[in-house]
Short mmCIF file of C-alpha atoms and ligand atoms in Angstrom, two decimals:
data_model
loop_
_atom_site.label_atom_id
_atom_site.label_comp_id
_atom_site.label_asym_id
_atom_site.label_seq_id
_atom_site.Cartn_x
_atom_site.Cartn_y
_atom_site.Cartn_z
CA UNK A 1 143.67 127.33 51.76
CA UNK A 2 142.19 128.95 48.50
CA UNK A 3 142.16 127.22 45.10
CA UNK A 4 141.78 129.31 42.02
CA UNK A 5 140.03 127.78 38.80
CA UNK A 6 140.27 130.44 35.40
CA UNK A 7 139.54 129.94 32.01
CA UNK A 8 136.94 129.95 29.19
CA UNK A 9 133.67 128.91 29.34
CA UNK A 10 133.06 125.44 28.97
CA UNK A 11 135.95 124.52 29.94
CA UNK A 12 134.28 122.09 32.82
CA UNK A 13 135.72 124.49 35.83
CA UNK A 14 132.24 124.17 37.43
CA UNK A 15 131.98 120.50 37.27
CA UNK A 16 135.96 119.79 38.19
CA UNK A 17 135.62 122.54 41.09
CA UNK A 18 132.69 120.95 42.49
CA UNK A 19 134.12 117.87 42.61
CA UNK A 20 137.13 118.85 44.15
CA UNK A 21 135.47 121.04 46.51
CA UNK A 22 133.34 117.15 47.83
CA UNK A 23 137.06 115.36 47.93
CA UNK A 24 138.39 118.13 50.24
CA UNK A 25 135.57 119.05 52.44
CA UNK A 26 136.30 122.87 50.68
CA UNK A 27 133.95 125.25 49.82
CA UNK A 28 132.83 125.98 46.19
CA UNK A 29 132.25 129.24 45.31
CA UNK A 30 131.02 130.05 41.22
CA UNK A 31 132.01 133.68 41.15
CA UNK A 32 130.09 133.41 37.25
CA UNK A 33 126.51 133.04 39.09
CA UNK A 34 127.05 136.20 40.80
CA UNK A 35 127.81 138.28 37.17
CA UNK A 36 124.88 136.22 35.44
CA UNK A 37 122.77 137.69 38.95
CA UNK A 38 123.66 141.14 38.05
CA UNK A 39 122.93 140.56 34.10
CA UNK A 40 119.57 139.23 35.28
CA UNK A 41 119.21 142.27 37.84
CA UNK A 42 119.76 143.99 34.67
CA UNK A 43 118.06 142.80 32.11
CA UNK A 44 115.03 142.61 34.00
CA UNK A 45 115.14 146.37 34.79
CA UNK A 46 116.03 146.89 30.87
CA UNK A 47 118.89 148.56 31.45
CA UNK A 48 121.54 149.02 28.57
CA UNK A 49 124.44 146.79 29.75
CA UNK A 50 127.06 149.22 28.36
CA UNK A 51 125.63 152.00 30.13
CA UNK A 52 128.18 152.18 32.83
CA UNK A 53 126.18 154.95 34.74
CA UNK A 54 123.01 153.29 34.57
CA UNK A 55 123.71 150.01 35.80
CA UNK A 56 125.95 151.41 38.63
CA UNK A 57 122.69 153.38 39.68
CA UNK A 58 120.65 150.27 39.77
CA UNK A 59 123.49 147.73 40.95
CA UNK A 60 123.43 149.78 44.60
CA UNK A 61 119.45 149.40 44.11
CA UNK A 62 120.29 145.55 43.96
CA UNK A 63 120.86 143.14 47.07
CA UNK A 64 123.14 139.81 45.61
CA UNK A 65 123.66 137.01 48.05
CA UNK A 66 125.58 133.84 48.19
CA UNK A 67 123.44 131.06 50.19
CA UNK A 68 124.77 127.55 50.97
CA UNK A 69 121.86 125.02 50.69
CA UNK A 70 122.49 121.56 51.48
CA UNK A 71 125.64 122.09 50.23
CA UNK A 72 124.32 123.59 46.78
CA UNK A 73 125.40 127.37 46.44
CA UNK A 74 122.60 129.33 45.53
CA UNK A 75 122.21 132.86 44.59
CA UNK A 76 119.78 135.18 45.66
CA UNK A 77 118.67 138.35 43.74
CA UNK A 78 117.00 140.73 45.96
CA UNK A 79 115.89 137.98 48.66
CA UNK A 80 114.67 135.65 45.53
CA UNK A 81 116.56 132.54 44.49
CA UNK A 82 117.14 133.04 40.77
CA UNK A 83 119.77 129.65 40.60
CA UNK A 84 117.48 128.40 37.68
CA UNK A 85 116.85 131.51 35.63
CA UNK A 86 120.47 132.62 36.27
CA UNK A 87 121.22 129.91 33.28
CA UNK A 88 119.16 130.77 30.74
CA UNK A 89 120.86 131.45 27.49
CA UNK A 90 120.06 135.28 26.97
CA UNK A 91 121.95 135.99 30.48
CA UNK A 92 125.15 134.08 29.35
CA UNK A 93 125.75 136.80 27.03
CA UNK A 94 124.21 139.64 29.10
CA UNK A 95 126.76 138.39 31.87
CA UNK A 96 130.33 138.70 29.70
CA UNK A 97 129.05 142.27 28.88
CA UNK A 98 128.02 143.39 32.31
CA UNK A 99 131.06 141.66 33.39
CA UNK A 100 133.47 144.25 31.37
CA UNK A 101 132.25 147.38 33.69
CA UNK A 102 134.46 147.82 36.23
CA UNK A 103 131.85 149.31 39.33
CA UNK A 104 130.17 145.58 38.44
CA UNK A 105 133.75 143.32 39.05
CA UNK A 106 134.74 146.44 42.20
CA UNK A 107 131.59 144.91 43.66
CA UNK A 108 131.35 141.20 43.31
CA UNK A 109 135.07 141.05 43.86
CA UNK A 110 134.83 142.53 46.99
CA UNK A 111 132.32 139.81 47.98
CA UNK A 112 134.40 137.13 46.81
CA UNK A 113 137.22 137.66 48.82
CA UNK A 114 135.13 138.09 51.75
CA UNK A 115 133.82 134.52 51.56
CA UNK A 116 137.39 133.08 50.39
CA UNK A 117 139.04 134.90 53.61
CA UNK A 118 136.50 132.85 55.79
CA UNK A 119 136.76 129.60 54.98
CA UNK A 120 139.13 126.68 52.84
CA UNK A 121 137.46 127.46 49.09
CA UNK A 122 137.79 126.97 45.80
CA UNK A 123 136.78 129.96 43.12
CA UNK A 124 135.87 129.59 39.61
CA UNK A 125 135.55 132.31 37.59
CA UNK A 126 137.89 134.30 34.94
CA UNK A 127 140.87 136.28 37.06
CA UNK A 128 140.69 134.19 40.30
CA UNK A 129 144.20 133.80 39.81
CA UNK A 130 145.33 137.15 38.41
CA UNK A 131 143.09 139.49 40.27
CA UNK A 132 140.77 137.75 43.38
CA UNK A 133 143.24 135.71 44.57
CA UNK A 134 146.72 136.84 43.77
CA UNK A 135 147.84 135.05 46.56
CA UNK A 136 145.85 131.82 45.97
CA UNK A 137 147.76 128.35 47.01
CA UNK A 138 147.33 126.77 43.95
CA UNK A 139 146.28 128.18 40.37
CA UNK A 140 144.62 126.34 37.77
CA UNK A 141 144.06 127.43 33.94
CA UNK A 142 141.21 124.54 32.71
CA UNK A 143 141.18 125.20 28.88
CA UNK A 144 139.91 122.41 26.11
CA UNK A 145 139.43 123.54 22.20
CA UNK A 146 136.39 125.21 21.09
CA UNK A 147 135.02 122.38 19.37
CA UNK A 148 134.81 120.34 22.32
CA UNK A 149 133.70 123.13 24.76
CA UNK A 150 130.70 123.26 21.99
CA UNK A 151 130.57 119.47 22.54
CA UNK A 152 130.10 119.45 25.53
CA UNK A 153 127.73 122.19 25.88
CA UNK A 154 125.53 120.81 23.60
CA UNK A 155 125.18 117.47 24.81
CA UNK A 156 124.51 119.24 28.33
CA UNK A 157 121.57 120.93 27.11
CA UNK A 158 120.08 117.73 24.65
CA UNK A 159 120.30 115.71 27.64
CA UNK A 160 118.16 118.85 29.71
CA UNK A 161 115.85 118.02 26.50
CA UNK A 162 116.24 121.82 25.31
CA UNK A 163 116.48 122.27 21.53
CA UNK A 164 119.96 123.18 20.23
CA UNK A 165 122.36 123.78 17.20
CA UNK A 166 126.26 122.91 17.53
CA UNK A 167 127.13 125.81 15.53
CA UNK A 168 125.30 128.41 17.38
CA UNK A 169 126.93 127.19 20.86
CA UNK A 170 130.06 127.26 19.46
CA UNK A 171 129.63 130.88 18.15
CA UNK A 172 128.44 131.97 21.68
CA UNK A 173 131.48 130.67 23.34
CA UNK A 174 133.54 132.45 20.34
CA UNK A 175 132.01 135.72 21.38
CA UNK A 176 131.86 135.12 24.83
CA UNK A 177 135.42 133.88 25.10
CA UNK A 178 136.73 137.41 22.74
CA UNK A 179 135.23 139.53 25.16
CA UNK A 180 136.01 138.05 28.02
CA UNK A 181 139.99 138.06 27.31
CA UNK A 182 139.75 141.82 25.98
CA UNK A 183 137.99 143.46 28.32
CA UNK A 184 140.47 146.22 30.02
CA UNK A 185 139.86 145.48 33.25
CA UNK A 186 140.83 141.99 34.79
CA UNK A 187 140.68 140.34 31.70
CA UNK A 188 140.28 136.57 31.42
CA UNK A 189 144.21 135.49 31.50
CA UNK A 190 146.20 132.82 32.50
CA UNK A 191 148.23 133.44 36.00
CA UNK A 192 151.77 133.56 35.66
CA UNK A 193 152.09 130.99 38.17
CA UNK A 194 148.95 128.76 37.59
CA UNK A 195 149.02 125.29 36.31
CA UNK A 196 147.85 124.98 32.68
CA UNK A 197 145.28 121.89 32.20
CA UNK A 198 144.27 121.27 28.44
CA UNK A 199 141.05 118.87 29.03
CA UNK A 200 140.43 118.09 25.56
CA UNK A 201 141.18 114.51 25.66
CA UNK A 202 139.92 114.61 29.68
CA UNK A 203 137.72 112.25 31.31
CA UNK A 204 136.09 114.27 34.37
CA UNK A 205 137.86 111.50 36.26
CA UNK A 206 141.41 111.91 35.38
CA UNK A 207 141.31 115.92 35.43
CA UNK A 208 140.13 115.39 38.60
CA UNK A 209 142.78 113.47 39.75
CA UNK A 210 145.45 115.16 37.98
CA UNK A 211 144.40 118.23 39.85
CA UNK A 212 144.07 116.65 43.60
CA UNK A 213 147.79 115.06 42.75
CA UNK A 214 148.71 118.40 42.30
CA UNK A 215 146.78 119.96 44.92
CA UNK A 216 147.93 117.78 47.39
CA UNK A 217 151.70 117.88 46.48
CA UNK A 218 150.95 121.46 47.72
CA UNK A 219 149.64 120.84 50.99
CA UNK A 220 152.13 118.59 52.62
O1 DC B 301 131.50 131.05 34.21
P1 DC B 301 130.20 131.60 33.61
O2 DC B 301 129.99 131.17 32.20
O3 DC B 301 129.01 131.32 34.47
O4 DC B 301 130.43 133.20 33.62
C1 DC B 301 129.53 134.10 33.01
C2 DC B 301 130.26 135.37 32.58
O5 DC B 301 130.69 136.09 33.74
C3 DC B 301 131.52 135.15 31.75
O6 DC B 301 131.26 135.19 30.36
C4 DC B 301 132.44 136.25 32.16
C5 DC B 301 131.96 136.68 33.51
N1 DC B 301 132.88 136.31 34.60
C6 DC B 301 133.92 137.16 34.85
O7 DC B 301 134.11 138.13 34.14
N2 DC B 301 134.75 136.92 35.90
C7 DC B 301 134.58 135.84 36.68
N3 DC B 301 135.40 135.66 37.73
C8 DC B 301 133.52 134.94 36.42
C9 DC B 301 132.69 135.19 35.35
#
């Protein structure tokens, strides 16, 4: 069975898939670690993300791997586990531009449905639905208003202790979210046939449990 999660950052895919993923013994697999890998891939070798050429040239130059450790998925850049760095700020943005060149989505896409074909999983990412998975089981679209992405985003990183402004998160997630649904090529879009959560007014708890109703209504 393969569970598809899309929609804009912050949305709390990561932490709902995750959780899922425990309840039903499933695999969890990011797919947005594996574009921030290739912004850090690229960023490191200072090439000019909208240089198409340039970072095709250096992507075949660069070894990605999914790792499963103690349940934790990990990402490897060229044998090194970049999981931490992967989440920096500067790469958030780096990976919504990389993301828009289609030799960098050919790749990683191939990837992903190599690991989804193996194994009961659950992707998060932007066009699971529309693009990955066409033929997923079940379709989610996790959405939640801007301000309270921001929210949460911020109070994720004051609790890390890292020094923040509201305003600036919310811009990033403003420019992240434009060019993430305008891109040409497997934009970020809601599935015809996925199932729409707003998570606004959410606890982590009941979208949970919303989704597993759902999810389960499916299996049987
Ligand atoms: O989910 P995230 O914030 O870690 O994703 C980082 C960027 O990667 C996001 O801005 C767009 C891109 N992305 C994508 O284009 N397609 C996916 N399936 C997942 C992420």
């Amino acid at each position: 069975m393969n569970i598809a999660i899309d929609g804009p950052a912050g949305a709390g895919k990561s932490t709902i898939a995750k959780r899922l993923a425990a309840d039903l013994g499933f695999l969890y697999l990011d797919t947005g670690a594996m574009y921030r890998a290739v912004a850090l891939a690229m960023l490191r070798k200072q090439i000019a993300l909208d240089d198409e050429k340039s970072v095709s040239a250096a992507l075949e130059q660069t070894e990605i791997d999914i790792r499963y450790e103690n349940g934790a998925q990990k990402v490897y850049l060229d044998g090194k586990d970049v999981s931490a760095e992967i989440r920096e700020h500067a790469v958030s943005k780096a990976a919504s531009d990389v993301s828009a060149l289609p030799c960098v989505r050919l790749r990683l896409v191939e990837l992903q449905r190599e690991i989804a074909a193996k194994t009961d999983s659950i992707l998060d990412g932007r066009d699971i639905g529309t693009y990955v998975l066409p033929n997923a089981d079940v379709k989610f679209f996790l959405t939640a208003s801007v301000n309270e992405r921001a929210r949460r985003r911020y109070e994720e990183l004051k609790s890390k202790g890292t020094a923040c402004v509201l305003e600036d998160i919310r811009n990033d997630i403003e420019v992240r979210d434009y060019n993430d649904s305008h891109r040409a090529f497997a934009p970020l879009k809601q599935a015809d046939d996925a199932v729409a959560v707003d998570t606004t007014a959410m606890s982590v708890d009941e979208v949970t449990a919303h989704m597993l109703n759902i999810i389960n209504g499916k299996r049987v």
